[in-house]
Each structure stands twice: as C-alpha cells, then as structure tokens.
XYZ file of C-alpha atoms in Angstrom:
594
model
C 66.520 163.331 103.647
C 64.529 160.745 102.080
C 64.714 157.993 104.850
C 66.210 157.118 108.208
C 66.132 154.154 110.893
C 66.902 153.981 114.503
C 68.973 151.170 116.430
C 69.176 150.767 120.330
C 70.766 147.833 121.941
C 71.276 146.930 125.553
C 74.166 148.379 127.081
C 76.117 144.925 127.463
C 76.559 145.078 123.615
C 78.602 147.778 121.929
C 80.215 148.213 118.455
C 83.863 146.969 118.689
C 86.717 149.179 117.868
C 87.838 149.244 114.168
C 85.374 146.542 113.459
C 82.129 148.220 112.343
C 81.370 150.782 109.701
C 78.737 152.875 108.253
C 78.339 151.722 104.675
C 76.009 153.401 101.934
C 75.424 152.420 98.217
C 73.599 154.388 95.510
C 74.650 156.456 92.403
C 73.934 159.910 94.633
C 73.088 159.371 98.202
C 74.231 161.122 101.748
C 74.189 158.866 104.406
C 74.459 160.102 108.250
C 74.986 158.372 111.497
C 73.817 160.136 114.943
C 74.749 158.625 118.053
C 74.312 158.785 121.567
C 71.194 159.176 123.388
C 71.369 163.071 123.305
C 72.472 162.771 119.475
C 76.043 164.687 120.150
C 77.660 162.723 117.567
C 77.289 162.491 113.728
C 79.304 161.074 110.949
C 78.470 160.441 107.370
C 79.787 159.700 103.636
C 78.480 160.645 100.362
C 78.414 158.735 97.126
C 78.161 160.181 93.766
C 79.099 159.116 90.052
C 77.620 160.469 86.827
C 77.199 156.997 85.169
C 77.167 153.394 85.826
C 80.575 153.133 84.094
C 81.990 155.820 86.483
C 81.300 153.715 89.604
C 83.919 151.561 91.130
C 84.658 148.049 89.859
C 83.241 145.151 91.305
C 85.071 144.133 94.592
C 86.860 147.640 95.018
C 86.970 149.398 98.174
C 83.937 151.677 98.813
C 85.672 155.285 98.451
C 82.666 157.104 97.114
C 82.104 155.960 93.618
C 78.737 154.199 93.825
C 79.268 153.378 97.861
C 81.071 154.824 100.529
C 82.066 153.614 104.268
C 82.979 155.563 107.533
C 84.361 153.844 110.536
C 81.947 154.498 113.736
C 83.626 154.798 117.156
C 82.994 152.772 120.173
C 80.469 153.210 123.182
C 77.568 153.880 120.828
C 74.521 152.412 122.597
C 71.895 154.217 120.597
C 72.430 155.100 116.794
C 70.240 156.812 114.068
C 71.246 156.304 110.375
C 69.489 158.214 107.761
C 70.028 158.531 103.904
C 68.849 160.612 101.256
C 69.803 163.016 98.476
C 71.789 166.279 99.042
C 69.359 168.907 98.435
C 72.340 171.420 97.769
C 73.552 168.910 94.666
C 70.765 167.167 93.356
C 71.508 164.288 91.044
C 71.326 164.371 87.098
C 68.067 162.967 85.938
C 69.638 159.975 83.988
C 71.011 158.869 87.592
C 67.288 157.690 88.411
C 67.541 155.511 85.420
C 70.222 153.322 86.277
C 70.272 153.569 90.298
C 66.852 154.185 91.593
C 67.442 152.836 94.995
C 69.646 154.026 98.014
C 70.903 151.913 100.881
C 72.561 152.760 104.248
C 73.393 150.252 107.021
C 75.849 149.530 109.928
C 78.036 146.426 108.854
C 81.043 144.332 110.006
C 84.196 145.666 108.556
C 84.812 143.665 105.214
C 81.675 141.874 105.255
C 79.921 144.021 102.289
C 81.836 143.652 99.003
C 80.422 146.131 96.458
C 79.017 145.249 92.709
C 77.899 147.701 90.141
C 74.596 145.315 90.332
C 73.696 146.987 93.518
C 73.243 150.387 91.682
C 70.862 149.092 88.830
C 67.349 148.416 88.569
C 67.184 145.152 86.351
C 64.689 142.776 87.214
C 65.165 140.498 90.361
C 68.969 142.058 90.255
C 68.524 144.541 93.266
C 70.874 144.593 96.084
C 68.200 142.564 98.087
C 68.132 139.992 95.647
C 72.232 139.880 95.402
C 72.640 139.854 98.848
C 69.781 137.641 100.068
C 66.915 137.901 102.272
C 69.476 137.916 105.181
C 70.801 141.207 106.616
C 74.444 142.002 106.259
C 76.163 141.067 109.654
C 76.925 143.482 112.526
C 79.897 142.619 115.085
C 79.053 143.998 118.807
C 81.411 143.330 121.860
C 79.496 141.712 124.704
C 80.425 142.055 128.353
C 78.826 142.203 131.724
C 78.324 145.691 132.379
C 75.827 146.293 134.995
C 77.541 144.027 137.570
C 80.855 146.115 138.549
C 83.949 144.958 137.856
C 86.217 142.000 138.649
C 87.057 141.595 142.349
C 90.838 141.171 143.521
C 91.683 138.278 145.585
C 92.271 138.505 149.232
C 95.579 138.720 150.599
C 95.346 135.289 152.540
C 94.129 133.631 148.932
C 97.678 132.819 148.053
C 99.829 133.799 145.380
C 98.171 131.903 142.761
C 94.584 133.398 143.242
C 93.065 135.507 140.556
C 90.760 137.987 140.312
C 86.623 136.864 140.575
C 83.558 137.758 139.730
C 80.046 136.457 140.700
C 79.240 135.205 136.965
C 82.766 133.316 136.967
C 81.498 130.258 138.636
C 83.452 127.485 136.826
C 86.637 126.417 138.880
C 89.760 127.154 137.027
C 88.305 130.368 135.730
C 88.887 134.101 136.159
C 87.789 137.751 135.391
C 89.228 140.122 133.132
C 88.025 143.599 132.949
C 87.445 144.960 129.574
C 89.119 147.959 127.945
C 85.870 148.641 125.819
C 83.392 150.327 128.007
C 82.597 149.363 131.368
C 82.212 145.844 132.787
C 84.079 142.390 132.658
C 84.107 139.124 131.117
C 84.948 135.480 132.535
C 87.377 133.021 130.823
C 89.133 129.704 131.667
C 92.342 130.011 133.378
C 95.546 129.358 131.138
C 95.639 125.708 130.316
C 91.936 125.114 130.554
C 89.336 125.555 127.907
C 85.373 125.343 128.186
C 82.558 127.593 129.338
C 83.679 129.676 132.540
C 79.692 130.544 133.056
C 78.808 126.861 133.594
C 80.011 125.185 136.806
C 83.028 123.264 136.199
C 83.134 123.603 132.695
C 86.715 124.843 132.439
C 88.610 121.767 131.708
C 92.275 120.761 131.069
C 93.983 121.029 128.099
C 96.308 118.057 126.973
C 99.135 120.358 125.443
C 101.262 117.267 124.427
C 98.085 116.089 122.329
C 97.664 119.352 120.458
C 101.511 119.077 119.558
C 101.596 123.035 119.405
C 103.506 123.553 122.580
C 107.291 123.458 121.810
C 109.372 121.157 123.798
C 113.195 121.241 123.099
C 115.541 118.863 121.780
C 116.098 115.866 124.265
C 113.047 116.409 125.968
C 109.590 114.853 126.373
C 106.166 116.439 126.538
C 104.023 115.360 130.002
C 100.610 117.041 130.484
C 99.765 118.629 134.148
C 96.899 120.142 135.388
C 96.614 123.572 133.374
C 100.219 123.301 132.110
C 102.865 121.037 130.836
C 106.168 120.126 131.161
C 109.144 119.150 128.992
C 111.179 116.296 130.966
C 114.628 115.611 130.004
C 115.323 112.414 128.742
C 117.791 109.949 130.402
C 121.235 111.285 130.321
C 119.969 114.918 130.321
C 119.027 117.337 132.796
C 117.533 120.596 132.916
C 114.219 121.961 131.587
C 113.039 121.391 127.990
C 111.017 124.644 128.095
C 113.725 126.830 129.051
C 116.122 128.767 126.765
C 118.848 126.548 127.686
C 116.715 123.066 127.243
C 118.176 119.776 128.209
C 121.998 119.521 128.613
C 124.101 116.200 128.943
C 124.661 114.986 132.491
C 127.744 113.467 131.257
C 130.929 115.166 129.619
C 131.361 114.152 125.866
C 134.225 111.682 126.370
C 132.561 110.069 129.250
C 129.602 109.733 126.947
C 131.620 108.284 124.325
C 132.995 105.461 126.518
C 129.763 104.491 127.722
C 128.602 104.474 124.182
C 131.181 102.194 123.058
C 130.894 99.694 126.093
C 126.895 99.478 125.744
C 127.374 98.966 121.733
C 129.929 96.470 122.233
C 127.466 94.596 125.008
C 124.586 95.150 122.262
C 126.943 93.628 119.484
C 127.297 90.508 121.579
C 124.126 90.143 123.360
C 121.655 91.502 120.914
C 121.820 88.989 118.209
C 121.053 86.279 120.569
C 118.129 87.937 122.266
C 116.855 88.743 118.798
C 117.004 85.200 117.539
C 115.608 83.789 120.726
C 112.695 86.237 120.710
C 112.352 85.809 116.950
C 111.861 81.924 117.719
C 109.125 82.564 120.536
C 107.178 84.683 118.462
C 107.045 82.349 115.644
C 106.225 79.582 117.988
C 103.765 81.514 119.833
C 101.974 82.643 116.435
C 102.008 78.940 115.447
C 100.430 78.145 118.852
C 97.721 80.668 118.481
C 96.819 79.545 114.516
C 96.677 75.994 115.641
C 93.950 76.649 118.112
C 96.170 76.494 121.450
C 93.637 78.499 123.414
C 90.756 76.418 122.610
C 92.680 72.967 123.324
C 94.363 74.490 126.394
C 90.728 74.863 127.523
C 89.603 71.626 126.348
C 92.079 69.753 128.636
C 94.323 68.440 125.855
C 97.537 67.791 126.635
C 100.108 70.006 124.956
C 103.701 69.448 124.803
C 106.393 72.404 124.002
C 108.713 71.715 121.257
C 111.310 71.500 123.589
C 109.740 68.707 125.515
C 109.308 66.540 122.659
C 113.137 67.046 121.704
C 113.981 65.857 125.175
C 111.434 62.903 124.517
C 112.882 61.682 121.286
C 116.554 62.715 122.158
C 116.384 65.292 119.477
C 114.394 63.165 117.015
C 117.153 60.689 117.007
C 115.108 57.288 116.831
C 113.168 57.259 113.421
C 110.874 54.187 113.774
C 108.749 54.797 110.702
C 107.750 57.037 107.878
C 104.436 57.685 106.343
C 102.639 59.872 104.070
C 102.582 62.738 106.177
C 105.374 62.528 108.561
C 108.238 60.778 110.229
C 107.643 58.816 113.559
C 110.159 58.797 116.226
C 110.429 57.079 119.485
C 110.532 58.649 122.603
C 110.392 58.280 126.506
C 107.924 60.582 128.446
C 108.099 62.060 132.053
C 106.717 58.830 133.076
C 109.229 56.730 131.627
C 106.783 55.587 129.317
C 107.457 54.679 125.581
C 105.608 57.231 122.971
C 105.684 57.843 119.334
C 106.026 61.409 117.939
C 104.798 61.998 114.572
C 106.903 64.915 112.920
C 105.533 66.380 109.683
C 107.854 65.864 106.710
C 106.820 69.230 105.141
C 107.823 71.973 107.483
C 106.530 75.297 106.312
C 103.276 74.066 104.468
C 100.429 76.349 105.610
C 98.950 75.235 109.194
C 95.220 74.103 109.201
C 93.277 76.508 110.978
C 89.872 77.301 112.491
C 87.316 74.689 113.923
C 87.996 71.634 111.576
C 91.517 71.278 112.972
C 90.684 72.016 116.671
C 87.742 69.698 116.374
C 89.634 66.724 115.291
C 92.267 67.131 117.837
C 89.663 66.944 120.662
C 87.884 64.029 118.899
C 90.815 61.851 118.420
C 92.188 62.831 121.950
C 89.021 61.274 123.531
C 88.779 58.333 121.222
C 89.179 54.972 123.045
C 89.041 51.795 121.002
C 90.995 48.752 121.453
C 91.854 48.848 117.637
C 93.080 52.440 117.294
C 96.159 54.090 118.572
C 95.215 56.528 121.166
C 96.477 60.246 120.687
C 98.374 61.352 123.968
C 98.891 64.996 123.156
C 100.153 67.390 120.646
C 102.709 70.157 120.153
C 101.321 73.202 118.516
C 104.559 75.150 118.299
C 105.402 74.173 114.663
C 103.692 75.281 111.296
C 102.295 71.907 111.366
C 101.276 70.344 114.606
C 103.415 67.317 115.794
C 101.232 64.576 117.292
C 102.096 62.334 120.115
C 100.862 58.774 120.191
C 100.945 55.549 122.481
C 103.885 53.496 121.218
C 103.282 50.307 119.733
C 106.139 47.871 120.293
C 105.657 45.243 117.405
C 105.828 47.399 114.301
C 103.234 47.498 111.628
C 101.609 44.792 109.680
C 103.586 45.972 106.370
C 106.733 45.050 108.499
C 105.436 41.621 109.428
C 104.337 40.559 106.145
C 106.988 42.257 103.809
C 110.117 43.054 106.179
C 113.428 42.257 105.561
C 114.636 38.792 106.831
C 112.890 35.541 107.277
C 109.272 36.178 107.147
C 107.389 35.456 110.225
C 104.775 32.706 110.042
C 101.165 33.985 110.297
C 98.144 31.490 110.302
C 94.651 32.062 108.528
C 93.089 32.825 112.003
C 95.845 35.537 113.014
C 95.227 37.146 109.672
C 91.470 36.979 109.993
C 91.754 38.400 113.219
C 94.099 41.338 112.262
C 91.521 41.948 109.491
C 88.563 42.245 111.582
C 90.151 44.287 114.251
C 91.189 46.952 111.707
C 87.871 46.854 109.862
C 86.285 47.341 113.346
C 88.404 50.519 113.821
C 87.503 51.933 110.414
C 83.819 50.945 111.018
C 83.579 52.706 114.324
C 85.171 55.752 113.148
C 82.742 55.752 110.154
C 79.988 55.513 112.386
C 80.358 58.582 114.257
C 77.125 60.437 114.067
C 77.541 64.030 113.885
C 81.080 64.153 112.982
C 82.247 65.490 109.759
C 83.530 63.018 107.530
C 85.442 60.884 109.870
C 87.328 58.955 107.433
C 91.014 57.552 107.858
C 92.418 59.059 104.448
C 95.553 56.887 104.503
C 94.496 53.239 104.940
C 97.357 50.672 104.452
C 99.450 48.055 106.024
C 102.038 50.409 107.257
C 99.529 52.133 109.257
C 98.329 49.260 111.032
C 100.339 48.634 113.920
C 100.757 45.291 116.287
C 101.110 45.045 119.792
C 102.855 42.140 121.366
C 99.948 39.915 120.930
C 99.708 40.817 117.447
C 96.344 42.693 117.991
C 95.890 45.347 115.361
C 96.176 49.116 116.393
C 95.165 51.460 113.318
C 97.069 54.387 113.342
C 97.007 58.102 111.289
C 93.250 58.608 111.809
C 92.562 61.978 110.195
C 96.199 62.698 109.212
C 95.051 64.529 106.230
C 93.302 66.980 108.300
C 95.883 67.123 111.033
C 99.006 67.355 109.456
C 98.510 68.327 105.937
C 95.905 69.849 103.507
C 93.566 67.314 102.166
C 94.144 68.514 98.779
C 97.627 67.408 98.925
C 96.567 63.805 99.686
C 97.166 62.468 96.091
C 100.618 63.940 95.926
C 101.833 62.626 99.471
C 100.007 59.671 100.037
C 100.856 55.994 98.912
C 99.449 55.740 95.025
C 98.958 52.156 95.531
C 96.216 52.300 97.952
C 94.433 55.350 96.509
C 90.723 55.143 95.301
C 90.997 55.755 91.654
C 87.617 57.519 91.911
C 89.191 59.928 93.947
C 91.907 60.608 91.430
C 89.114 61.419 89.080
C 86.662 63.300 91.238
C 88.852 64.813 94.193
C 86.353 63.441 96.493
C 87.421 61.146 98.978
C 84.674 59.439 101.260
C 84.109 56.368 103.293
C 84.041 54.030 100.215
C 87.673 55.528 99.656
C 88.941 53.940 102.913
C 87.124 50.667 101.752
C 88.977 50.602 98.505
C 92.106 50.834 100.342
C 91.270 48.408 102.789
C 90.560 45.876 99.989
C 94.108 46.149 99.094
C 95.307 45.445 102.607
C 93.120 42.533 102.535
C 94.984 41.157 99.338
C 98.223 41.772 101.317
C 97.066 39.483 104.117
C 96.128 36.446 101.956
C 98.719 36.700 99.183
C 101.725 38.111 101.135
C 102.449 40.690 98.459
C 103.197 44.119 98.377
C 100.418 46.643 96.908
C 103.090 46.968 94.125
C 105.277 43.804 94.006
C 107.953 42.569 91.564
C 108.916 46.265 90.379
C 105.537 47.593 88.930
C 103.001 44.919 89.406
C 99.897 46.330 90.965
C 98.349 43.710 93.235
C 94.918 44.985 92.964
C 94.861 44.891 89.173
C 96.775 41.582 88.884
C 94.218 39.866 91.549
C 91.439 41.040 89.788
C 92.530 39.876 86.531
C 93.534 36.361 87.828
C 89.882 36.074 89.330
C 88.201 37.159 86.106
C 90.302 34.711 84.155
C 90.407 32.002 86.749
C 87.281 32.322 88.662
C 89.367 32.860 91.823
C 92.712 34.073 93.123
C 94.290 31.022 94.345
C 97.396 31.234 92.088
C 98.198 34.377 94.174
C 97.407 33.093 97.809
C 100.260 32.856 100.207
C 101.409 29.062 100.262
C 102.378 29.440 103.965
C 98.629 29.510 104.940
C 97.875 26.107 103.261
C 99.633 22.942 102.439
C 98.781 19.482 101.400
C 94.903 18.255 100.328
C 93.501 17.648 103.810
C 90.284 19.089 104.763
C 91.693 21.642 106.882
C 93.638 22.757 104.009
C 90.742 22.617 101.811
C 88.674 24.726 104.082
C 91.353 27.363 104.488
C 91.353 27.782 100.594
C 87.600 28.096 100.582
C 87.896 30.981 103.422
C 90.849 32.593 101.251
C 88.208 32.693 98.383
C 85.618 34.277 100.297
C 88.223 36.865 101.417
C 89.427 37.418 98.085
C 86.094 38.092 96.731
C 85.236 40.348 99.558
C 88.341 41.959 98.429
C 87.509 42.411 94.819
C 83.970 43.842 95.994
C 86.004 46.399 97.873
C 88.124 47.313 94.610
C 84.920 47.899 92.456
C 85.166 51.037 90.287
C 81.489 52.052 91.023
C 81.684 53.029 94.713
C 77.805 51.888 95.018
C 78.850 48.314 94.382
C 81.411 48.337 97.075
C 80.461 47.183 100.844
C 80.499 49.233 103.663
C 83.073 48.958 106.235
C 80.305 47.503 108.931
C 79.355 44.740 106.084
C 83.041 44.053 105.580
C 83.301 43.493 109.372
C 80.336 41.294 109.379
C 81.407 39.117 106.632
C 84.948 38.600 107.777
C 83.368 37.393 111.088
C 81.527 34.788 109.285
C 84.476 33.753 107.320
C 86.220 33.336 110.695
C 83.343 31.247 112.124
C 84.056 29.013 109.328
C 88.000 28.559 110.031
C 87.091 27.860 113.666
C-alpha cells in the first residue's frame, strides 16, 4: 500500500446508517478501510480502467471504472483507510500518464460526483482544484452516550408525563433513546419547537398560522398549548380533526326552513341597513376629510346634517343665493334665527388640510361689528355647510335694487353703510400673520343690513370654505371681478378694493353693476367721468334736489365718492388705494356732509 489515513472520533459521534461511504478515485487503486479499535473489521473497493476514455462518464455512479464506493457500517469509532496499487495486478505504464494520483476518503453518501478530470494531470485541474480547498463532507450521528439512557416517569407523575434525562432541561421537552448505539437525545415535545437543551426554549407552535395542519370542512382552527383544535362552525357539532368531522346540528328540512326565514328577513332589512350604513360612512368620511377631529378639539360648534335639516325644516325657506351657495333661514335649539349656507355644487372636491381648518377657526373667533359672525359648521357633506347669525333686513342689493317701491336712503346713511363695510374689509386685510385674508366675493348682495341698517359683511373666505379658489371666476359674479385677476389668475387685497369700488358706484347711482340689459356700471361711470369730468349724470337723484347749499354740498360729496370709486377701479393695481385709505377718505367725506 502506498498511503494510509487514521481517524478517531469521540464515541458520541457515529457514522449514520446507510449515509456514509468509503470512496476511491484513480485509474488503478485499491482502497481499504479497517475499523474498530482491534481492527477486526475490513472492507474496501478497487478501481481500474485501461484509459481515460474507459473511465465512467462524468456524473455516473462509482462502480469501479475510475472510481469506486463502499457502504460502511455503523458503530465505527476508530477507522483506518488505506489506498495504493494492487501489487498482484500492477497498472499498465500508460496509466501513470493520465492518472498519476490516487484518492481515498470517507464521505457523506451522494456528496461526491465523479468527473474524469479527477483522474487527469492537467495543470491546475487536479481533484483538489476541482473540489476546492474544503474537504468532502462526512456525516456523523450525535447522541449523549456517556450519560446513560432515558429515565421512565414515576408512577405518580401522571399519564401525560414523559421520559426524562438530565440534559433535557427545557420545559415541554422529552428524552428519546437512540437506536444507533447507546445513549439518548432530547427533543421538544409534540406541538413545541426550539432547543430542548436550553432552559424554557421549547415554545408553542401555532399550527393554525403554519396552515399545514388539516381542519375538516365546516370547522376552524384554534391554537392551544402544544396542540390545536378544529372547532365546528355555528350550526355544526363534532370534531373537525376527526374522520367524521363536523356534522349539521339541524336536519336538512329544518335548516332549509331556517335559511328561508333568515333570507327573507335579510332581504327586507338588509337594503335599509346597508343604505343607512353607507350614508353614515360617507358622512364620517367627509367629517374626517374636512378636519372634524381638529375642529372638535378647537371648541368649534359642529352641527350634524340632521340637526341643520331640523333647524331649516328640511331647507324649505330660501332667503338668498350667492356665488357659492344657497342660504336658508332656520331656528336653532335656543329658538334663535340662524342663516344656513348650503353649497350649490354638491360633489365638488372638499377642501382638505390646514387651510380649511385654519379658516374655520379664524372666522369662528372673529368678532367685528360689521362682519356677520360664524356660529358653527356642518362637516358631514362633501362641501361643509356654514351656520351664520341671521341678519333680518336682507342685503344692500335688495335695499337698492329690490322689487317694488325703492326705500329712500339719505347720503348720510349710504356713507355709513360704505364706511362700515370698508372697515370690515380693512380689518380682515390687516390680520397680521394670516394667509391672504381676502373676501373674494365683495358685492352689494354680500353686505347685509340689520334693523338699524348697519352693514354686516358676509361670505368672508367663501372661496376657501365652500369652493376651490380656482373656480372663482366661473362661480363668482363677473360684474364685480377684478379684470386683472382674469388675466393673471392672482386674487389679492386690491381685487377686493376693485369690487368695493363697484359697490360705491351702486350706492351713489342706485344702479346695478350690470344695468339696463348689458350696460356695465363701472365702464360707463369711468367713461362719463373722463368725458364730463365727473359722474353727476349718473348720480341717484333722490340723494339731492334743488339748488340749495345742502344739495350742492351733497353733490360735492358724491363727486369725491365717485372719484374714490374710479381710483378703486384703476387697471394698474398699484394706483388703487388700500381699504384703509378708502376708509379714511370716506370718513373725511362724511365729516363734510355733517
């Protein structure tokens, strides 16, 4: 023999049955394996092939043509493996040319795949190069072999007690005697997984989550400690794990009658319940999108849609219609009149985020004598409904242009209305730190009058609260819209100034913003002033009469108001006054009247 190898392993490791083989690879090699400490066991195999082409094909089993293998028995603690040439049958001389090396090794069965390259002497193509620096794997069975065997449970331990051993320290573990040699192993009990040799490491397996444990039809899996149950569904009895499974509690005809009754009940009640639940979810969804949680925490008064329907008698009394909604009169729980603004266009995408919520909180806390206060809101519709204090005398538009005999308005009262309205706009424009506190829809229809004809500006922030700002040019009254906005799409405080200029012209002429068909009040007044130097031809004749000093003073005041209105209507926004400047100039005119 040319070479030999010796291997000795601790007796707790043994070759597993039918899993380990003696392998040899060479052109002409005899491989032998001697086992047991007294070398009382021998086995081996022999390889031969006349040429490289006579060897087995790559991947074929090792049957002696270039490689051979031999199963080895269990319980071999010590092994000696030898390989070399058979002196009785020396290889032909040409074998050394293509197969200069011989190999013999113990390996896991199936881990070595023969290839003819293992026989050749091509540069860097030897067997070790082909296999790599690592060795061929060998599998050994492990067991605790020097600690005796499993101990049977005591008689008083109970029927569920299992065999134990000192190494099985985890709860829910058991001892198993090995069949391969002496000794024992520990394993987790059925229904548990983990390391039985570590304290409390065997943990429950949730069989229901693994979905590989069968439950019969009409049953449902329920996990228990170390096991699982298949509980029968409603209307069934038995055990879903058993062969019979879950059986119906009621006979077939009784079940049919019960199903028919239940189905009939469902057909009657279900559509109503579904519709009711659908509406509730829609209302809840709108409530959340409209910032309901934030507004509730900010102590804002929030009404339900049903409550506002009750206040307004199902929205039966319409008292106004604006650019962004219809207004209905209602009576609240305190028997006080309120005005409920309901959006015209349902289904428009509701405002979301901080802008809408901030605008509601801001308006709710506004307290100005010339601004209609916001009482509360309803967030259960796609576009929120707003609840305002009710102003009894209608709008300035109704007062100036309403049907029937027009009500007489003195110059003094008209100036008071103009000054009060302008102060409201000035207040909103002056709110430091607020984001563009513009009105967005200044017109005579949005200036309400109380019992003493004091002005109350309404609809502040409507473009933010009940519509998308980008829709303003479509939904707003175009007679009041700043032409610059139509060009640039930018709505600013000076846009409110322009719209207020149109209101001033309505006050001094008592003409609508668009009168006598398609005549534009702003355009015609500006043309008249350019042509005549003033707008006296268009003034309301009820303000003055005769040639006395008082009438002359009124005309001069109207000239100043008209000139102020023309400045408000300037195409260049930089030439327009601010609302604060408008208030100051109106007050000076008012002093002249008095």
